[in-house]
Structure formats: C-alpha cells, structure tokens
Amino acid sequence: MFKILLIEDDNLLQKLYSEIFKKKGYDLKIAGDGQEGLILVKKENPSLIILDIMLPGTMNGFDVLENLKRNPDLKNIPVLVLTNLDSERKTAEEIGAQDYMVKANTTPDMVVKKVESMLKS
Amino acid sequence: MSDTTAKNEMNQIEEELLKFKLAVESAAEHIIITDPEGKIIYANPAASRTTGYSLDEIIGQTPALWGKQMPKEFYEKMWDTIKNKKETFEGEVNNIKKGGQNYIASLYISPALDANKEVKYFVGIERDITKEKQMEQMKDDFINITAHDLRTPATATKGFLSMILEGDAGEISPEVKKMVLEAYEGNERLIELVNNFLNVSKIERGKIIVTPKPHEIAEIVEGSMQGLKTQAEERGLYLKCDAGTNLPKVMADEDRIIEVLNNLISNAIKFTQKGGIQITHQVDGGGFLVTNIEDTGPGISKEQLPNLFQKFQKAGALADTPGLGLGLYISRLIINLSGGKIWVNSEVGKGSTFSFSLPVVK
C-alpha cells in the first residue's frame, strides 16, 4: 500500500481527499501546515507528497518545497502541487515539483489518476 | 512703426509670456524643460514638491538627480524615442526623493523642435502616482485572495459531488443522479464565473501570464474531457476525440488551454440537445496545429457570429442562459497570447465548429 502525504490546511479538502484515497486503497497522512508537513515527511517517509501552496503559519508551499529539495534524503520524493492558484506552475516546477494541478479544475478521480501515473514513472 | 505701436506689441508679447509662465508655475504636475543634452534649464514649483529638491538644486542638473532607478534599457529606449525618433516618450518610472523616499511617477517627455526640426528643448512632465499604484496593488490582492477563497469551497463541493456521480459512495438511483448532476453543474458555473472574473481582471491589467511549453495537445484535450464526460453522458450526448497520434507537439500553457477547452466543450454540451461533440485535430501548413470542437447543436446565426468573441456577448439563443458572456472573450485572449487564432464556423440548423490554432514546436 502506497503511503501519500497531503499537506493541506482546508478541512473540507482534507476530508475530500482522504475519502477518495482511502477508497482507492492508499494510506493517506495529512498535515495541516508546512511545518507539520516537514515533520511528517521525515517520520512517515511517504512515496509521494501532495502539496498546497497557500498554507497558514510561517511556511507556504514553496518554502516547504525548497526545504524538501535541499534535503538529500527527501529530495527524491515526487511532489504534486495541488493548489487553487492558477499562475504558479512555473515557480513550482522551477523549485522542483514534478507536477501541478489547479484544484478547481480537477475532480478527486483526476487527482488519483495523476498520483497513479506519477508513482509509476 | 511708431513708438507706441512697438510698445503695445512688447506689452502683448510680455502678456503672452506671463500667461504661459503663470500657467506652468501653477500646474500641479511636475514640469521641467531641459536642453538637448538633458540639462535642466527650467523647473516649476511642483517639480520641487515632488522631488524634494529646491529649484536652485534642480537647475543645471539632469533628471538623474531623482531618477536613474530604472534598468539601462529603459533609458536607452527613452533617449532613442525622444532624440532619434523625436517622438513623445511615455512611461512609469521609479524615482527617489531628496530624503531617500521612493516614489512612482508617470512620465511624459516630448521633444520641442525648432524650425529645422532639430531638438531645441525637452519638456518633461511627471506625476506622482505612488498612491494609485498602492491602491491598484490592494485591488489585485483583494481579487486574487477572494477568487482563491471562493474556489476552495467550490472545489470541495465539486469533489464530493463527482465522487457520488462516479459511484464511489455506492450505487445511486437515476433520479438522485440527475439531481446531483444539476448541483454539480451549478457548482461548475460558479467555478467558471470565478475563473472568468479573475482572468478578465488579470488580462485588463496586462497581468495574465501565458507560459507556453511543448505539449501533446491530445493529452490536454484528454484532461479537459475527463472533467466534462459525466455531464455529456448524462445528457445522452457523445463526447469523442480523435486519437491524436502522430501529431506534432504544440507550444501551449497547459492550465490556460484547459480553460479554453473547458469553456468551448462545456458551451457545446450546454447548447446541444441531440447528438454530441467531436474533437478533431489537423496540421495546418503554416506551422500550426488546429483543434476543432464540433457540435450537433442549433448553430449560430450570421448576425451573431461576428461579435461572438467580444466581451459580454451572448448569442441570441444563449442570451437567456446564465453567465457573463466572458468565456469566449477570454478564450480568444488566451489563444492570441499563445500565438494562435480562434474562430467559428456555424450555420443555423447545422451545428457549430469552434477551432483554435497553436504554434507547432519547431
């Protein structure tokens, strides 16, 4: 069973994605902000990270991504940026995100499919 | 000429001069006159107020005294415009007041030419627009945050409803499915409105960013179709796309082209009662790949065709449907910014084909 870490602060979206990933047979861990996210990455060693950009606290998604990419142990974990900001793909990819999706333009099924294809490659 | 006439003429000239001097001195805009090398030979009191330097400190200097904050290319272009082309230069500049405080100014420099069309003076007019700029920034931030915050609950709604429709919560009766689909479509409209609202605001401010990268168009079409297939199926419409194999890659900004496709395909679904939507591709000789969205809907009358891609336009049969009529306008702007074209072929009773072209990767 693949372990996925979701870094997302919105309650409703946390529920939404945990429903669909549970249904599709994934083990989904959830962090509500960037700092918690980084702690959980080290503890859980997930196969993939789904990362929001607008996060509460001192770190936004880009900060988290930079942190991950600086760490030799974590930099190879693929990151899917899943955000409702629609003009940040370039920045996210430059920092090292494997892929980028705009939440409002996707369904949970599409997110799962994307994760599946990322885990295959 | 008698003495009195000469005196009268002098008086008249003096009066004319006085009129211009008074006008320039009282103007709220910062006005300076320089020689052809840029050395300041006149400055009005407003120039002293905006820059913080006294008139004594300004005269004899160049505007670099408070300027010089822009990249080299900016000033090169400015000099080329006013000195070589002898045209008015218009721009926005970052300046620094005497006290070290930054400000933004709108700037106009016009060459004043003599009878031989040689530059005699330059006239520079500046206005401090720092406050306007701050307001604009606040407005932008407000729109961005509002749009983002509106999208989040709409995303959750979309997600849960689509899971119900996909059968993730078990089998549902056709009646429930129909209702859930209505809710789903209402929510899609909300998302579309927010997207359009945000896009128009960005486009009008020249802030929409289109970053084309090499892409398989068929993959982008596939992504868009995935999100719309339930809606088509529920209306008993087919939604098909040709395989798109052996097509050259195109330069496309995936997220933006998805928006265009979502708009064109969901329009086609909305207005087609019977039949369906077929998406095809063809390579056009001039280095473009054309994508066609062909429907079996009612078609669009000749009168409505020319205005279809204008802002706030809705074709007659569509006039009663909700929405701002911004979708096609935004699609056109996105396609144009991508280096392509968008157009429509339609005839009443025979359906419509919306097409757009994107540059093929060289």
Tab-separated table of C-alpha atoms in Angstrom:
chain	number	residue	atom	x	y	z
A	1	MET	CA	0.000	0.000	0.000
A	2	PHE	CA	1.432	3.326	-1.066
A	3	LYS	CA	1.739	5.987	1.578
A	4	ILE	CA	0.855	9.534	0.482
A	5	LEU	CA	1.348	12.709	2.482
A	6	LEU	CA	-1.169	15.507	1.915
A	7	ILE	CA	-0.153	18.974	3.096
A	8	GLU	CA	-3.393	20.940	3.030
A	9	ASP	CA	-4.957	23.282	5.578
A	10	ASP	CA	-8.586	23.290	4.452
A	11	ASN	CA	-10.787	20.947	6.479
A	12	LEU	CA	-13.222	20.163	3.720
A	13	LEU	CA	-10.487	19.354	1.246
A	14	GLN	CA	-8.698	17.197	3.818
A	15	LYS	CA	-11.912	15.183	4.177
A	16	LEU	CA	-12.446	15.051	0.433
A	17	TYR	CA	-9.011	13.720	-0.434
A	18	SER	CA	-8.849	11.312	2.484
A	19	GLU	CA	-12.168	9.799	1.324
A	20	ILE	CA	-11.050	9.229	-2.229
A	21	PHE	CA	-7.539	7.998	-1.418
A	22	LYS	CA	-8.856	5.632	1.237
A	23	LYS	CA	-11.374	4.272	-1.284
A	24	LYS	CA	-8.656	3.768	-3.868
A	25	GLY	CA	-6.520	1.844	-1.390
A	26	TYR	CA	-3.902	4.376	-0.357
A	27	ASP	CA	-2.610	5.192	3.103
A	28	LEU	CA	-3.081	8.962	3.324
A	29	LYS	CA	-1.380	11.015	6.032
A	30	ILE	CA	-2.426	14.628	6.485
A	31	ALA	CA	-0.523	17.694	7.668
A	32	GLY	CA	-2.342	20.982	8.223
A	33	ASP	CA	0.600	23.306	7.639
A	34	GLY	CA	4.120	23.375	6.248
A	35	GLN	CA	5.986	22.758	9.468
A	36	GLU	CA	3.860	19.783	10.397
A	37	GLY	CA	4.309	18.603	6.828
A	38	LEU	CA	8.087	18.541	7.097
A	39	ILE	CA	7.947	16.666	10.385
A	40	LEU	CA	5.572	14.073	8.912
A	41	VAL	CA	7.697	13.598	5.773
A	42	LYS	CA	10.623	12.541	7.933
A	43	LYS	CA	8.505	10.358	10.198
A	44	GLU	CA	6.345	8.648	7.568
A	45	ASN	CA	8.665	8.526	4.574
A	46	PRO	CA	5.800	8.753	2.013
A	47	SER	CA	6.049	7.616	-1.616
A	48	LEU	CA	4.585	10.909	-2.799
A	49	ILE	CA	3.630	14.322	-1.407
A	50	ILE	CA	0.579	16.361	-2.397
A	51	LEU	CA	1.294	19.958	-1.505
A	52	ASP	CA	-0.919	23.034	-1.254
A	53	ILE	CA	0.649	26.481	-1.726
A	54	MET	CA	-1.373	28.849	0.450
A	55	LEU	CA	-0.692	27.460	3.903
A	56	PRO	CA	-1.088	29.006	7.346
A	57	GLY	CA	1.893	29.754	9.548
A	58	THR	CA	5.396	30.769	8.622
A	59	MET	CA	5.870	28.493	5.608
A	60	ASN	CA	3.982	28.466	2.359
A	61	GLY	CA	4.067	25.571	-0.091
A	62	PHE	CA	7.055	26.991	-1.960
A	63	ASP	CA	9.051	27.148	1.293
A	64	VAL	CA	8.137	23.546	2.034
A	65	LEU	CA	9.164	22.525	-1.479
A	66	GLU	CA	12.501	24.317	-1.186
A	67	ASN	CA	13.120	22.635	2.131
A	68	LEU	CA	12.391	19.214	0.680
A	69	LYS	CA	14.616	19.760	-2.341
A	70	ARG	CA	17.535	20.902	-0.144
A	71	ASN	CA	17.427	17.720	1.900
A	72	PRO	CA	19.315	14.823	0.208
A	73	ASP	CA	17.122	12.241	1.985
A	74	LEU	CA	13.848	13.836	0.873
A	75	LYS	CA	14.577	15.465	-2.444
A	76	ASN	CA	13.677	12.376	-4.491
A	77	ILE	CA	10.135	12.075	-3.149
A	78	PRO	CA	7.885	13.239	-6.009
A	79	VAL	CA	5.739	16.277	-5.218
A	80	LEU	CA	2.388	17.090	-6.805
A	81	VAL	CA	1.437	20.700	-6.182
A	82	LEU	CA	-2.340	20.903	-5.794
A	83	THR	CA	-3.490	24.487	-5.409
A	84	ASN	CA	-6.184	26.927	-6.372
A	85	LEU	CA	-3.609	29.445	-7.559
A	86	ASP	CA	-3.608	29.174	-11.319
A	87	SER	CA	-0.464	31.099	-12.290
A	88	GLU	CA	2.213	29.477	-10.156
A	89	ARG	CA	3.031	26.360	-12.161
A	90	LYS	CA	6.282	27.805	-13.456
A	91	THR	CA	7.568	28.731	-9.999
A	92	ALA	CA	6.544	25.364	-8.575
A	93	GLU	CA	8.282	23.444	-11.357
A	94	GLU	CA	11.393	25.561	-11.090
A	95	ILE	CA	11.705	24.700	-7.419
A	96	GLY	CA	11.293	21.023	-8.275
A	97	ALA	CA	7.638	19.998	-8.234
A	98	GLN	CA	7.005	17.045	-10.570
A	99	ASP	CA	3.514	18.161	-11.447
A	100	TYR	CA	0.927	20.840	-10.800
A	101	MET	CA	-2.864	20.821	-10.718
A	102	VAL	CA	-5.411	23.567	-10.167
A	103	LYS	CA	-7.898	22.171	-7.646
A	104	ALA	CA	-10.991	23.815	-9.067
A	105	ASN	CA	-10.268	22.328	-12.493
A	106	THR	CA	-9.871	18.762	-11.242
A	107	THR	CA	-12.035	16.069	-9.727
A	108	PRO	CA	-10.708	13.740	-6.990
A	109	ASP	CA	-10.618	10.969	-9.605
A	110	MET	CA	-8.309	13.055	-11.756
A	111	VAL	CA	-6.011	13.673	-8.801
A	112	VAL	CA	-5.849	9.959	-8.029
A	113	LYS	CA	-5.093	9.192	-11.691
A	114	LYS	CA	-2.311	11.755	-11.683
A	115	VAL	CA	-0.838	10.268	-8.497
A	116	GLU	CA	-1.030	6.774	-10.006
A	117	SER	CA	0.850	7.845	-13.115
A	118	MET	CA	3.454	9.735	-11.053
A	119	LEU	CA	4.088	6.673	-8.900
A	120	LYS	CA	4.545	4.518	-11.996
A	121	SER	CA	7.205	6.703	-13.568
B	1	MET	CA	6.294	101.963	-36.921
B	2	SER	CA	5.628	104.451	-34.173
B	3	ASP	CA	6.959	104.096	-30.665
B	4	THR	CA	3.526	103.483	-29.277
B	5	THR	CA	2.826	100.582	-31.635
B	6	ALA	CA	6.156	98.966	-30.778
B	7	LYS	CA	5.402	99.424	-27.101
B	8	ASN	CA	1.968	97.898	-27.490
B	9	GLU	CA	3.475	94.879	-29.267
B	10	MET	CA	6.032	94.442	-26.491
B	11	ASN	CA	3.245	94.595	-23.955
B	12	GLN	CA	1.337	91.978	-25.842
B	13	ILE	CA	4.328	89.603	-26.004
B	14	GLU	CA	5.014	90.186	-22.336
B	15	GLU	CA	1.433	89.396	-21.511
B	16	GLU	CA	1.547	86.192	-23.561
B	17	LEU	CA	4.750	85.113	-21.803
B	18	LEU	CA	3.309	85.944	-18.430
B	19	LYS	CA	0.251	83.862	-19.211
B	20	PHE	CA	2.325	80.779	-20.050
B	21	LYS	CA	4.671	81.296	-17.116
B	22	LEU	CA	1.792	81.611	-14.667
B	23	ALA	CA	0.098	78.534	-16.077
B	24	VAL	CA	3.231	76.389	-15.869
B	25	GLU	CA	4.141	77.678	-12.402
B	26	SER	CA	0.674	76.898	-11.039
B	27	ALA	CA	0.379	73.455	-12.651
B	28	ALA	CA	0.008	70.558	-10.232
B	29	GLU	CA	2.210	68.378	-12.465
B	30	HIS	CA	5.954	68.480	-12.191
B	31	ILE	CA	7.183	70.236	-15.375
B	32	ILE	CA	10.792	70.726	-16.418
B	33	ILE	CA	12.499	72.000	-19.562
B	34	THR	CA	15.959	70.714	-20.460
B	35	ASP	CA	18.468	71.475	-23.207
B	36	PRO	CA	19.089	68.779	-25.865
B	37	GLU	CA	21.674	67.136	-23.563
B	38	GLY	CA	19.175	66.802	-20.736
B	39	LYS	CA	20.486	69.620	-18.551
B	40	ILE	CA	17.611	71.284	-16.705
B	41	ILE	CA	17.093	74.937	-17.605
B	42	TYR	CA	13.670	75.386	-16.067
B	43	ALA	CA	11.638	73.646	-13.359
B	44	ASN	CA	8.246	74.629	-11.950
B	45	PRO	CA	7.449	74.653	-8.205
B	46	ALA	CA	5.640	71.303	-8.472
B	47	ALA	CA	8.932	69.738	-9.627
B	48	SER	CA	10.434	70.889	-6.353
B	49	ARG	CA	7.492	69.497	-4.378
B	50	THR	CA	7.584	66.015	-5.975
B	51	THR	CA	11.360	65.574	-5.908
B	52	GLY	CA	12.072	67.303	-2.604
B	53	TYR	CA	14.921	69.315	-4.169
B	54	SER	CA	14.829	73.126	-4.201
B	55	LEU	CA	14.679	74.863	-7.579
B	56	ASP	CA	18.288	76.024	-7.065
B	57	GLU	CA	19.374	72.441	-6.568
B	58	ILE	CA	17.491	71.287	-9.668
B	59	ILE	CA	18.541	73.901	-12.237
B	60	GLY	CA	21.722	72.896	-14.051
B	61	GLN	CA	21.374	69.221	-13.069
B	62	THR	CA	19.825	66.403	-15.105
B	63	PRO	CA	16.717	64.424	-14.041
B	64	ALA	CA	19.149	61.696	-12.906
B	65	LEU	CA	19.186	63.742	-9.678
B	66	TRP	CA	15.960	61.944	-8.639
B	67	GLY	CA	15.756	59.272	-11.338
B	68	LYS	CA	18.314	56.718	-12.510
B	69	GLN	CA	16.478	53.865	-10.752
B	70	MET	CA	15.343	52.057	-13.870
B	71	PRO	CA	17.276	49.448	-15.876
B	72	LYS	CA	19.684	50.747	-18.505
B	73	GLU	CA	17.434	49.587	-21.358
B	74	PHE	CA	14.636	51.828	-20.132
B	75	TYR	CA	16.737	54.973	-20.532
B	76	GLU	CA	18.170	53.760	-23.834
B	77	LYS	CA	14.682	53.350	-25.197
B	78	MET	CA	13.695	56.738	-23.787
B	79	TRP	CA	16.598	58.550	-25.463
B	80	ASP	CA	16.002	56.733	-28.716
B	81	THR	CA	12.352	57.815	-28.704
B	82	ILE	CA	12.875	61.465	-27.882
B	83	LYS	CA	16.220	62.161	-29.556
B	84	ASN	CA	16.326	59.917	-32.636
B	85	LYS	CA	12.668	59.359	-33.392
B	86	LYS	CA	11.764	62.782	-31.983
B	87	GLU	CA	8.557	61.430	-30.513
B	88	THR	CA	6.939	61.718	-27.101
B	89	PHE	CA	8.118	59.106	-24.598
B	90	GLU	CA	5.590	57.761	-22.137
B	91	GLY	CA	6.322	55.539	-19.178
B	92	GLU	CA	6.243	54.789	-15.499
B	93	VAL	CA	9.414	55.338	-13.508
B	94	ASN	CA	10.729	54.637	-10.044
B	95	ASN	CA	12.318	57.769	-8.565
B	96	ILE	CA	13.904	58.778	-5.267
B	97	LYS	CA	13.154	61.999	-3.408
B	98	LYS	CA	15.886	64.061	-1.845
B	99	GLY	CA	15.135	62.481	1.541
B	100	GLY	CA	15.632	58.977	0.092
B	101	GLN	CA	11.952	58.113	-0.210
B	102	ASN	CA	10.919	56.071	-3.263
B	103	TYR	CA	8.026	57.124	-5.439
B	104	ILE	CA	6.471	56.025	-8.706
B	105	ALA	CA	5.767	58.624	-11.378
B	106	SER	CA	4.032	58.615	-14.703
B	107	LEU	CA	6.358	60.334	-17.116
B	108	TYR	CA	5.980	62.106	-20.447
B	109	ILE	CA	8.949	63.603	-22.281
B	110	SER	CA	8.350	65.492	-25.516
B	111	PRO	CA	10.986	66.991	-27.787
B	112	ALA	CA	10.353	70.664	-28.665
B	113	LEU	CA	11.643	71.091	-32.212
B	114	ASP	CA	12.870	74.270	-33.912
B	115	ALA	CA	12.083	75.353	-37.498
B	116	ASN	CA	14.724	72.912	-38.835
B	117	LYS	CA	13.163	70.026	-36.932
B	118	GLU	CA	16.127	69.905	-34.586
B	119	VAL	CA	15.601	69.314	-30.870
B	120	LYS	CA	15.686	72.648	-29.109
B	121	TYR	CA	14.387	71.560	-25.715
B	122	PHE	CA	12.887	68.587	-23.990
B	123	VAL	CA	9.766	69.063	-21.906
B	124	GLY	CA	9.385	66.556	-19.086
B	125	ILE	CA	6.135	66.148	-17.160
B	126	GLU	CA	5.842	63.839	-14.162
B	127	ARG	CA	3.068	62.977	-11.770
B	128	ASP	CA	3.490	61.077	-8.526
B	129	ILE	CA	1.233	58.009	-8.846
B	130	THR	CA	2.521	56.071	-5.819
B	131	LYS	CA	-0.869	56.154	-4.088
B	132	GLU	CA	-2.734	54.971	-7.192
B	133	LYS	CA	-0.234	52.144	-7.566
B	134	GLN	CA	-0.724	51.077	-3.965
B	135	MET	CA	-4.491	51.086	-4.443
B	136	GLU	CA	-4.130	49.027	-7.604
B	137	GLN	CA	-1.966	46.512	-5.769
B	138	MET	CA	-4.527	46.290	-2.977
B	139	LYS	CA	-7.268	45.714	-5.529
B	140	ASP	CA	-5.234	42.978	-7.217
B	141	ASP	CA	-4.519	41.282	-3.909
B	142	PHE	CA	-8.159	41.512	-2.937
B	143	ILE	CA	-9.310	39.954	-6.215
B	144	ASN	CA	-6.692	37.202	-6.002
B	145	ILE	CA	-7.491	36.273	-2.430
B	146	THR	CA	-11.246	36.430	-2.962
B	147	ALA	CA	-11.014	34.252	-6.059
B	148	HIS	CA	-8.775	31.784	-4.261
B	149	ASP	CA	-11.045	31.662	-1.234
B	150	LEU	CA	-14.148	31.221	-3.373
B	151	ARG	CA	-12.521	28.383	-5.264
B	152	THR	CA	-11.710	26.312	-2.196
B	153	PRO	CA	-15.266	25.504	-1.030
B	154	ALA	CA	-16.345	25.166	-4.673
B	155	THR	CA	-13.563	22.613	-5.134
B	156	ALA	CA	-14.757	20.603	-2.159
B	157	THR	CA	-18.337	20.669	-3.473
B	158	LYS	CA	-17.180	19.597	-6.918
B	159	GLY	CA	-15.080	16.823	-5.420
B	160	PHE	CA	-17.783	15.299	-3.236
B	161	LEU	CA	-20.457	15.542	-5.920
B	162	SER	CA	-18.194	13.987	-8.526
B	163	MET	CA	-17.433	11.116	-6.143
B	164	ILE	CA	-21.148	10.479	-5.752
B	165	LEU	CA	-21.586	10.587	-9.532
B	166	GLU	CA	-18.635	8.251	-10.085
B	167	GLY	CA	-20.279	5.741	-7.762
B	168	ASP	CA	-17.611	5.999	-5.083
B	169	ALA	CA	-20.337	6.077	-2.437
B	170	GLY	CA	-22.199	3.144	-3.921
B	171	GLU	CA	-24.982	2.844	-6.473
B	172	ILE	CA	-27.444	5.740	-6.699
B	173	SER	CA	-30.847	5.842	-8.353
B	174	PRO	CA	-31.203	7.630	-11.712
B	175	GLU	CA	-33.341	10.280	-10.012
B	176	VAL	CA	-30.700	11.059	-7.383
B	177	LYS	CA	-28.033	11.031	-10.057
B	178	LYS	CA	-29.960	13.585	-12.071
B	179	MET	CA	-30.279	15.900	-9.086
B	180	VAL	CA	-26.667	15.547	-8.075
B	181	LEU	CA	-25.689	16.340	-11.631
B	182	GLU	CA	-27.735	19.541	-11.512
B	183	ALA	CA	-25.922	20.522	-8.325
B	184	TYR	CA	-22.610	19.643	-9.955
B	185	GLU	CA	-23.370	21.809	-12.970
B	186	GLY	CA	-24.433	24.736	-10.792
B	187	ASN	CA	-21.153	24.487	-8.952
B	188	GLU	CA	-19.232	24.281	-12.237
B	189	ARG	CA	-20.878	27.542	-13.237
B	190	LEU	CA	-19.675	29.117	-10.020
B	191	ILE	CA	-16.111	27.958	-10.684
B	192	GLU	CA	-16.307	29.244	-14.247
B	193	LEU	CA	-17.532	32.635	-13.024
B	194	VAL	CA	-14.684	32.932	-10.554
B	195	ASN	CA	-12.167	31.877	-13.203
B	196	ASN	CA	-13.529	34.373	-15.711
B	197	PHE	CA	-13.694	37.158	-13.193
B	198	LEU	CA	-10.095	36.577	-12.210
B	199	ASN	CA	-8.927	36.240	-15.800
B	200	VAL	CA	-10.611	39.409	-17.013
B	201	SER	CA	-9.123	41.388	-14.177
B	202	LYS	CA	-5.678	39.978	-14.978
B	203	ILE	CA	-5.972	40.443	-18.721
B	204	GLU	CA	-7.149	44.023	-18.453
B	205	ARG	CA	-4.193	44.836	-16.272
B	206	GLY	CA	-1.827	43.074	-18.659
B	207	LYS	CA	-1.095	40.567	-15.938
B	208	ILE	CA	-2.252	37.310	-17.398
B	209	ILE	CA	0.740	35.116	-17.831
B	210	VAL	CA	0.786	32.583	-20.621
B	211	THR	CA	3.878	30.381	-20.448
B	212	PRO	CA	3.813	28.039	-23.428
B	213	LYS	CA	5.815	24.818	-23.241
B	214	PRO	CA	5.924	21.808	-25.594
B	215	HIS	CA	2.852	19.635	-25.064
B	216	GLU	CA	0.875	16.876	-26.726
B	217	ILE	CA	-2.424	18.589	-27.473
B	218	ALA	CA	-4.275	15.261	-27.213
B	219	GLU	CA	-3.173	14.937	-23.571
B	220	ILE	CA	-4.510	18.380	-22.709
B	221	VAL	CA	-7.790	17.593	-24.501
B	222	GLU	CA	-7.976	14.307	-22.581
B	223	GLY	CA	-7.569	16.184	-19.289
B	224	SER	CA	-10.369	18.561	-20.141
B	225	MET	CA	-12.673	15.788	-21.379
B	226	GLN	CA	-12.244	13.792	-18.168
B	227	GLY	CA	-13.820	16.612	-16.207
B	228	LEU	CA	-16.750	17.000	-18.621
B	229	LYS	CA	-17.622	13.489	-19.719
B	230	THR	CA	-20.171	12.895	-16.940
B	231	GLN	CA	-22.115	15.985	-17.986
B	232	ALA	CA	-22.165	14.892	-21.615
B	233	GLU	CA	-23.154	11.325	-20.786
B	234	GLU	CA	-25.991	12.431	-18.545
B	235	ARG	CA	-27.459	14.467	-21.379
B	236	GLY	CA	-27.195	11.469	-23.643
B	237	LEU	CA	-24.535	13.183	-25.751
B	238	TYR	CA	-21.366	11.616	-27.082
B	239	LEU	CA	-18.059	13.339	-26.363
B	240	LYS	CA	-15.347	11.952	-28.574
B	241	CYS	CA	-11.854	12.892	-29.509
B	242	ASP	CA	-9.770	11.512	-32.355
B	243	ALA	CA	-6.693	9.603	-31.237
B	244	GLY	CA	-4.292	12.460	-31.936
B	245	THR	CA	-1.447	10.103	-32.746
B	246	ASN	CA	1.398	11.298	-34.969
B	247	LEU	CA	0.583	14.915	-34.237
B	248	PRO	CA	3.428	17.334	-33.680
B	249	LYS	CA	3.803	18.852	-30.222
B	250	VAL	CA	2.453	22.363	-29.741
B	251	MET	CA	3.583	25.285	-27.631
B	252	ALA	CA	0.853	25.571	-25.018
B	253	ASP	CA	0.302	26.704	-21.452
B	254	GLU	CA	-1.479	23.616	-20.177
B	255	ASP	CA	-3.556	25.316	-17.475
B	256	ARG	CA	-4.755	28.075	-19.801
B	257	ILE	CA	-5.532	25.812	-22.748
B	258	ILE	CA	-7.535	23.575	-20.408
B	259	GLU	CA	-9.581	26.638	-19.507
B	260	VAL	CA	-10.193	27.351	-23.198
B	261	LEU	CA	-11.177	23.730	-23.859
B	262	ASN	CA	-13.401	23.593	-20.772
B	263	ASN	CA	-15.126	26.705	-21.999
B	264	LEU	CA	-15.625	25.545	-25.590
B	265	ILE	CA	-16.643	21.988	-24.700
B	266	SER	CA	-18.997	22.965	-21.874
B	267	ASN	CA	-20.637	25.522	-24.182
B	268	ALA	CA	-21.099	22.811	-26.783
B	269	ILE	CA	-22.634	20.494	-24.169
B	270	LYS	CA	-24.954	23.241	-22.926
B	271	PHE	CA	-26.430	24.015	-26.322
B	272	THR	CA	-26.575	20.581	-27.890
B	273	GLN	CA	-29.842	18.693	-27.437
B	274	LYS	CA	-29.139	15.627	-29.566
B	275	GLY	CA	-26.024	14.030	-30.969
B	276	GLY	CA	-22.815	15.212	-29.368
B	277	ILE	CA	-19.389	16.735	-29.573
B	278	GLN	CA	-16.477	15.554	-31.665
B	279	ILE	CA	-12.963	16.906	-31.196
B	280	THR	CA	-10.537	16.636	-34.095
B	281	HIS	CA	-7.065	17.892	-34.908
B	282	GLN	CA	-5.349	18.800	-38.116
B	283	VAL	CA	-1.975	20.227	-39.018
B	284	ASP	CA	-2.159	23.434	-40.943
B	285	GLY	CA	0.557	24.233	-43.443
B	286	GLY	CA	1.786	27.359	-41.709
B	287	GLY	CA	3.295	25.676	-38.665
B	288	PHE	CA	0.118	25.462	-36.628
B	289	LEU	CA	-1.949	22.656	-35.196
B	290	VAL	CA	-5.694	23.238	-35.307
B	291	THR	CA	-8.111	21.764	-32.752
B	292	ASN	CA	-11.798	21.655	-33.713
B	293	ILE	CA	-14.720	21.269	-31.330
B	294	GLU	CA	-17.654	20.284	-33.466
B	295	ASP	CA	-21.168	20.007	-32.065
B	296	THR	CA	-24.565	18.983	-33.412
B	297	GLY	CA	-26.286	21.889	-31.642
B	298	PRO	CA	-28.646	24.541	-33.041
B	299	GLY	CA	-25.933	26.580	-34.786
B	300	ILE	CA	-25.400	30.329	-34.631
B	301	SER	CA	-26.995	32.876	-36.932
B	302	LYS	CA	-24.917	35.009	-39.292
B	303	GLU	CA	-25.771	38.195	-37.394
B	304	GLN	CA	-24.380	36.852	-34.146
B	305	LEU	CA	-21.198	35.367	-35.496
B	306	PRO	CA	-19.019	38.498	-35.796
B	307	ASN	CA	-19.473	39.564	-32.164
B	308	LEU	CA	-19.143	36.193	-30.563
B	309	PHE	CA	-15.644	36.713	-29.197
B	310	GLN	CA	-16.360	40.168	-27.782
B	311	LYS	CA	-16.712	40.902	-24.108
B	312	PHE	CA	-20.210	40.443	-22.584
B	313	GLN	CA	-21.573	38.922	-25.813
B	314	LYS	CA	-24.033	36.129	-25.768
B	315	ALA	CA	-25.580	34.772	-28.913
B	316	GLY	CA	-29.361	35.044	-29.245
B	317	ALA	CA	-30.316	31.521	-28.281
B	318	LEU	CA	-27.772	31.748	-25.492
B	319	ALA	CA	-28.929	35.133	-24.261
B	320	ASP	CA	-31.181	33.623	-21.629
B	321	THR	CA	-28.536	31.358	-20.211
B	322	PRO	CA	-26.715	32.459	-17.109
B	323	GLY	CA	-23.150	33.723	-17.156
B	324	LEU	CA	-21.431	36.952	-18.005
B	325	GLY	CA	-20.624	36.134	-21.595
B	326	LEU	CA	-16.926	36.331	-20.882
B	327	GLY	CA	-15.868	32.820	-21.741
B	328	LEU	CA	-15.228	33.245	-25.469
B	329	TYR	CA	-13.641	36.642	-24.965
B	330	ILE	CA	-11.157	35.159	-22.501
B	331	SER	CA	-10.567	32.150	-24.732
B	332	ARG	CA	-9.692	34.455	-27.607
B	333	LEU	CA	-7.246	36.430	-25.453
B	334	ILE	CA	-5.565	33.278	-24.155
B	335	ILE	CA	-5.221	31.826	-27.662
B	336	ASN	CA	-3.898	35.125	-29.025
B	337	LEU	CA	-1.376	35.360	-26.184
B	338	SER	CA	-0.323	31.806	-27.077
B	339	GLY	CA	0.408	32.914	-30.639
B	340	GLY	CA	-2.629	31.252	-32.198
B	341	LYS	CA	-6.050	32.142	-33.555
B	342	ILE	CA	-9.605	31.179	-32.631
B	343	TRP	CA	-12.621	31.139	-34.924
B	344	VAL	CA	-16.010	29.568	-35.506
B	345	ASN	CA	-17.874	28.047	-38.430
B	346	SER	CA	-21.568	27.724	-37.895
B	347	GLU	CA	-24.880	27.581	-39.664
B	348	VAL	CA	-28.322	27.541	-38.104
B	349	GLY	CA	-29.590	24.004	-38.004
B	350	LYS	CA	-26.228	22.504	-38.853
B	351	GLY	CA	-24.251	22.832	-35.629
B	352	SER	CA	-21.137	24.808	-34.813
B	353	THR	CA	-17.425	24.140	-35.021
B	354	PHE	CA	-15.158	26.200	-32.824
B	355	SER	CA	-11.498	25.955	-33.787
B	356	PHE	CA	-8.257	27.267	-32.415
B	357	SER	CA	-4.707	27.001	-33.614
B	358	LEU	CA	-1.483	26.725	-31.617
B	359	PRO	CA	2.075	27.018	-32.901
B	360	VAL	CA	3.810	23.709	-33.569
B	361	VAL	CA	7.101	23.150	-31.720
B	362	LYS	CA	9.957	23.815	-34.110
